[in-house]
């Protein structure tokens, strides 16, 4: 087993262990709180990705992260993803607003303190690693009887289609730039920061 395959397997094992602690379908959420939280996150995410990319020393590394940031900003679409999400919320008859989130503030501080490419790439990986679980959880906690209408909005169409590609882009970073065990240790530290954010984010929005 080569190093990349082993590291991928280790990361998948970590995700399978941590995901149930993040995405607890038995917990209750108010759809308006979820909408506010996601709208706030979606409005901020491109800025985080751009900040991370600008810290990276290699233009090739920057390009991979900026590709995702540009998609979030609406490349190839009429609107940015936060606006598309805003439009989706018309289906649940709610207009989300920007709110103050402790989890997001903590993530900002963590990202600002990072200077090592390996940790920054790990953070990007951790933010995208459970993208499929995130979009499914978001959809379930928002829909409540509006499943078909909500699923057919452009925001959810894009995210149900594209999240696997984003995860694949981050795996390319792992394969191409994380070579030694020391590299992986620093990378993994960033992954855990990203995953910890999701746990804190969803816990903050529950009843």
GROMACS .gro file of C-alpha atoms in nm:
model
  207
    1UNK     CA    1   0.000   0.000   0.000
    2UNK     CA    2   0.157   0.332  -0.106
    3UNK     CA    3   0.160   0.634   0.126
    4UNK     CA    4  -0.124   0.820  -0.047
    5UNK     CA    5  -0.359   0.520  -0.037
    6UNK     CA    6  -0.280   0.464   0.332
    7UNK     CA    7  -0.337   0.830   0.417
    8UNK     CA    8  -0.662   0.835   0.223
    9UNK     CA    9  -0.776   0.527   0.412
   10UNK     CA   10  -0.677   0.687   0.745
   11UNK     CA   11  -0.871   1.004   0.659
   12UNK     CA   12  -1.179   0.807   0.553
   13UNK     CA   13  -1.164   0.618   0.882
   14UNK     CA   14  -1.143   0.949   1.069
   15UNK     CA   15  -1.443   1.083   0.879
   16UNK     CA   16  -1.653   0.775   0.950
   17UNK     CA   17  -1.571   0.808   1.320
   18UNK     CA   18  -1.634   1.185   1.347
   19UNK     CA   19  -1.928   1.236   1.109
   20UNK     CA   20  -2.194   1.079   1.336
   21UNK     CA   21  -2.093   1.327   1.609
   22UNK     CA   22  -2.146   1.619   1.367
   23UNK     CA   23  -2.458   1.517   1.174
   24UNK     CA   24  -2.705   1.396   1.435
   25UNK     CA   25  -3.041   1.368   1.262
   26UNK     CA   26  -3.215   1.318   1.596
   27UNK     CA   27  -3.136   1.671   1.711
   28UNK     CA   28  -3.394   1.942   1.654
   29UNK     CA   29  -3.322   2.254   1.452
   30UNK     CA   30  -3.535   2.556   1.371
   31UNK     CA   31  -3.526   2.597   0.989
   32UNK     CA   32  -3.488   2.974   1.022
   33UNK     CA   33  -3.183   2.930   1.247
   34UNK     CA   34  -3.033   2.685   0.999
   35UNK     CA   35  -3.102   2.926   0.712
   36UNK     CA   36  -2.939   3.216   0.898
   37UNK     CA   37  -2.637   3.005   0.987
   38UNK     CA   38  -2.582   2.872   0.637
   39UNK     CA   39  -2.637   3.210   0.473
   40UNK     CA   40  -2.376   3.359   0.709
   41UNK     CA   41  -2.133   3.076   0.634
   42UNK     CA   42  -2.195   3.090   0.258
   43UNK     CA   43  -2.138   3.465   0.252
   44UNK     CA   44  -1.807   3.422   0.434
   45UNK     CA   45  -1.665   3.107   0.271
   46UNK     CA   46  -1.522   3.267  -0.047
   47UNK     CA   47  -1.327   3.515   0.166
   48UNK     CA   48  -1.181   3.231   0.374
   49UNK     CA   49  -1.076   3.037   0.064
   50UNK     CA   50  -0.917   3.347  -0.089
   51UNK     CA   51  -0.731   3.420   0.236
   52UNK     CA   52  -0.604   3.063   0.250
   53UNK     CA   53  -0.500   3.067  -0.117
   54UNK     CA   54  -0.309   3.396  -0.082
   55UNK     CA   55  -0.101   3.248   0.200
   56UNK     CA   56   0.007   2.951  -0.012
   57UNK     CA   57   0.354   2.983  -0.163
   58UNK     CA   58   0.287   2.795  -0.487
   59UNK     CA   59   0.068   2.938  -0.762
   60UNK     CA   60  -0.044   2.586  -0.850
   61UNK     CA   61  -0.171   2.535  -0.496
   62UNK     CA   62  -0.338   2.876  -0.505
   63UNK     CA   63  -0.515   2.787  -0.829
   64UNK     CA   64  -0.683   2.477  -0.684
   65UNK     CA   65  -0.823   2.667  -0.384
   66UNK     CA   66  -0.921   2.972  -0.589
   67UNK     CA   67  -1.113   2.747  -0.831
   68UNK     CA   68  -1.350   2.654  -0.548
   69UNK     CA   69  -1.367   3.015  -0.427
   70UNK     CA   70  -1.463   3.137  -0.774
   71UNK     CA   71  -1.738   2.877  -0.795
   72UNK     CA   72  -1.870   2.999  -0.460
   73UNK     CA   73  -1.864   3.352  -0.600
   74UNK     CA   74  -2.084   3.239  -0.888
   75UNK     CA   75  -1.847   3.159  -1.174
   76UNK     CA   76  -2.059   3.009  -1.451
   77UNK     CA   77  -2.380   3.107  -1.274
   78UNK     CA   78  -2.595   3.417  -1.269
   79UNK     CA   79  -2.550   3.464  -0.893
   80UNK     CA   80  -2.302   3.381  -0.617
   81UNK     CA   81  -2.387   3.080  -0.402
   82UNK     CA   82  -2.498   3.287  -0.104
   83UNK     CA   83  -2.751   3.464  -0.327
   84UNK     CA   84  -2.861   3.131  -0.476
   85UNK     CA   85  -2.915   3.006  -0.122
   86UNK     CA   86  -3.113   3.320  -0.040
   87UNK     CA   87  -3.333   3.247  -0.341
   88UNK     CA   88  -3.376   2.885  -0.232
   89UNK     CA   89  -3.511   2.999   0.103
   90UNK     CA   90  -3.809   3.151  -0.074
   91UNK     CA   91  -3.936   2.792  -0.090
   92UNK     CA   92  -3.952   2.779   0.289
   93UNK     CA   93  -4.093   3.132   0.302
   94UNK     CA   94  -3.802   3.276   0.498
   95UNK     CA   95  -3.539   3.540   0.422
   96UNK     CA   96  -3.215   3.453   0.600
   97UNK     CA   97  -2.992   3.715   0.759
   98UNK     CA   98  -2.628   3.743   0.860
   99UNK     CA   99  -2.578   3.646   1.224
  100UNK     CA  100  -2.285   3.634   1.462
  101UNK     CA  101  -2.150   3.280   1.498
  102UNK     CA  102  -1.891   3.181   1.758
  103UNK     CA  103  -1.786   2.887   1.544
  104UNK     CA  104  -1.719   3.108   1.242
  105UNK     CA  105  -1.528   3.364   1.448
  106UNK     CA  106  -1.310   3.086   1.586
  107UNK     CA  107  -1.249   2.953   1.236
  108UNK     CA  108  -1.141   3.299   1.119
  109UNK     CA  109  -0.888   3.324   1.402
  110UNK     CA  110  -0.755   2.975   1.334
  111UNK     CA  111  -0.711   3.040   0.961
  112UNK     CA  112  -0.544   3.376   1.024
  113UNK     CA  113  -0.288   3.211   1.254
  114UNK     CA  114  -0.187   2.945   1.000
  115UNK     CA  115   0.129   3.003   0.798
  116UNK     CA  116   0.233   2.654   0.686
  117UNK     CA  117   0.115   2.544   0.341
  118UNK     CA  118   0.056   2.193   0.465
  119UNK     CA  119  -0.173   2.305   0.746
  120UNK     CA  120  -0.358   2.546   0.515
  121UNK     CA  121  -0.419   2.268   0.262
  122UNK     CA  122  -0.538   2.051   0.549
  123UNK     CA  123  -0.783   2.319   0.657
  124UNK     CA  124  -0.922   2.339   0.304
  125UNK     CA  125  -0.952   1.960   0.302
  126UNK     CA  126  -1.129   1.957   0.639
  127UNK     CA  127  -1.378   2.220   0.523
  128UNK     CA  128  -1.469   2.015   0.215
  129UNK     CA  129  -1.423   1.662   0.350
  130UNK     CA  130  -1.784   1.622   0.466
  131UNK     CA  131  -1.936   1.842   0.195
  132UNK     CA  132  -2.181   1.573   0.088
  133UNK     CA  133  -2.295   1.511   0.446
  134UNK     CA  134  -2.325   1.886   0.498
  135UNK     CA  135  -2.550   1.949   0.200
  136UNK     CA  136  -2.770   1.650   0.283
  137UNK     CA  137  -2.799   1.761   0.645
  138UNK     CA  138  -2.873   2.121   0.542
  139UNK     CA  139  -3.140   2.002   0.300
  140UNK     CA  140  -3.305   1.776   0.558
  141UNK     CA  141  -3.311   2.044   0.826
  142UNK     CA  142  -3.459   2.304   0.590
  143UNK     CA  143  -3.709   2.105   0.385
  144UNK     CA  144  -3.986   1.988   0.623
  145UNK     CA  145  -4.250   1.921   0.359
  146UNK     CA  146  -4.092   2.129   0.082
  147UNK     CA  147  -3.847   1.862  -0.034
  148UNK     CA  148  -3.921   1.864  -0.408
  149UNK     CA  149  -3.940   2.242  -0.444
  150UNK     CA  150  -3.622   2.294  -0.242
  151UNK     CA  151  -3.425   2.021  -0.420
  152UNK     CA  152  -3.508   2.177  -0.756
  153UNK     CA  153  -3.362   2.516  -0.667
  154UNK     CA  154  -3.036   2.604  -0.838
  155UNK     CA  155  -2.842   2.618  -0.510
  156UNK     CA  156  -2.920   2.257  -0.420
  157UNK     CA  157  -2.884   2.135  -0.777
  158UNK     CA  158  -2.530   2.272  -0.792
  159UNK     CA  159  -2.425   2.139  -0.454
  160UNK     CA  160  -2.571   1.792  -0.496
  161UNK     CA  161  -2.383   1.773  -0.828
  162UNK     CA  162  -2.048   1.932  -0.745
  163UNK     CA  163  -1.945   1.839  -0.393
  164UNK     CA  164  -1.770   1.517  -0.497
  165UNK     CA  165  -1.558   1.718  -0.741
  166UNK     CA  166  -1.453   1.958  -0.464
  167UNK     CA  167  -1.353   1.667  -0.243
  168UNK     CA  168  -1.156   1.518  -0.532
  169UNK     CA  169  -0.968   1.848  -0.581
  170UNK     CA  170  -0.861   1.836  -0.218
  171UNK     CA  171  -0.747   1.476  -0.252
  172UNK     CA  172  -0.526   1.591  -0.540
  173UNK     CA  173  -0.363   1.838  -0.302
  174UNK     CA  174  -0.302   1.555  -0.057
  175UNK     CA  175  -0.151   1.333  -0.326
  176UNK     CA  176   0.063   1.600  -0.492
  177UNK     CA  177   0.194   1.804  -0.200
  178UNK     CA  178   0.191   1.588   0.113
  179UNK     CA  179   0.486   1.353   0.081
  180UNK     CA  180   0.646   1.272   0.415
  181UNK     CA  181   0.493   1.156   0.743
  182UNK     CA  182   0.580   1.497   0.887
  183UNK     CA  183   0.393   1.664   0.599
  184UNK     CA  184   0.089   1.451   0.673
  185UNK     CA  185   0.104   1.524   1.045
  186UNK     CA  186   0.089   1.901   0.979
  187UNK     CA  187  -0.177   1.854   0.707
  188UNK     CA  188  -0.387   1.642   0.943
  189UNK     CA  189  -0.374   1.917   1.204
  190UNK     CA  190  -0.544   2.148   0.956
  191UNK     CA  191  -0.800   1.882   0.865
  192UNK     CA  192  -0.902   1.852   1.229
  193UNK     CA  193  -0.951   2.230   1.256
  194UNK     CA  194  -1.190   2.217   0.959
  195UNK     CA  195  -1.382   1.919   1.096
  196UNK     CA  196  -1.400   2.075   1.443
  197UNK     CA  197  -1.556   2.382   1.285
  198UNK     CA  198  -1.843   2.178   1.139
  199UNK     CA  199  -1.916   2.014   1.473
  200UNK     CA  200  -1.921   2.353   1.648
  201UNK     CA  201  -2.124   2.513   1.367
  202UNK     CA  202  -2.406   2.258   1.376
  203UNK     CA  203  -2.407   2.242   1.755
  204UNK     CA  204  -2.441   2.620   1.767
  205UNK     CA  205  -2.752   2.612   1.547
  206UNK     CA  206  -2.948   2.340   1.728
  207UNK     CA  207  -3.226   2.410   1.978
   0.00000   0.00000   0.00000
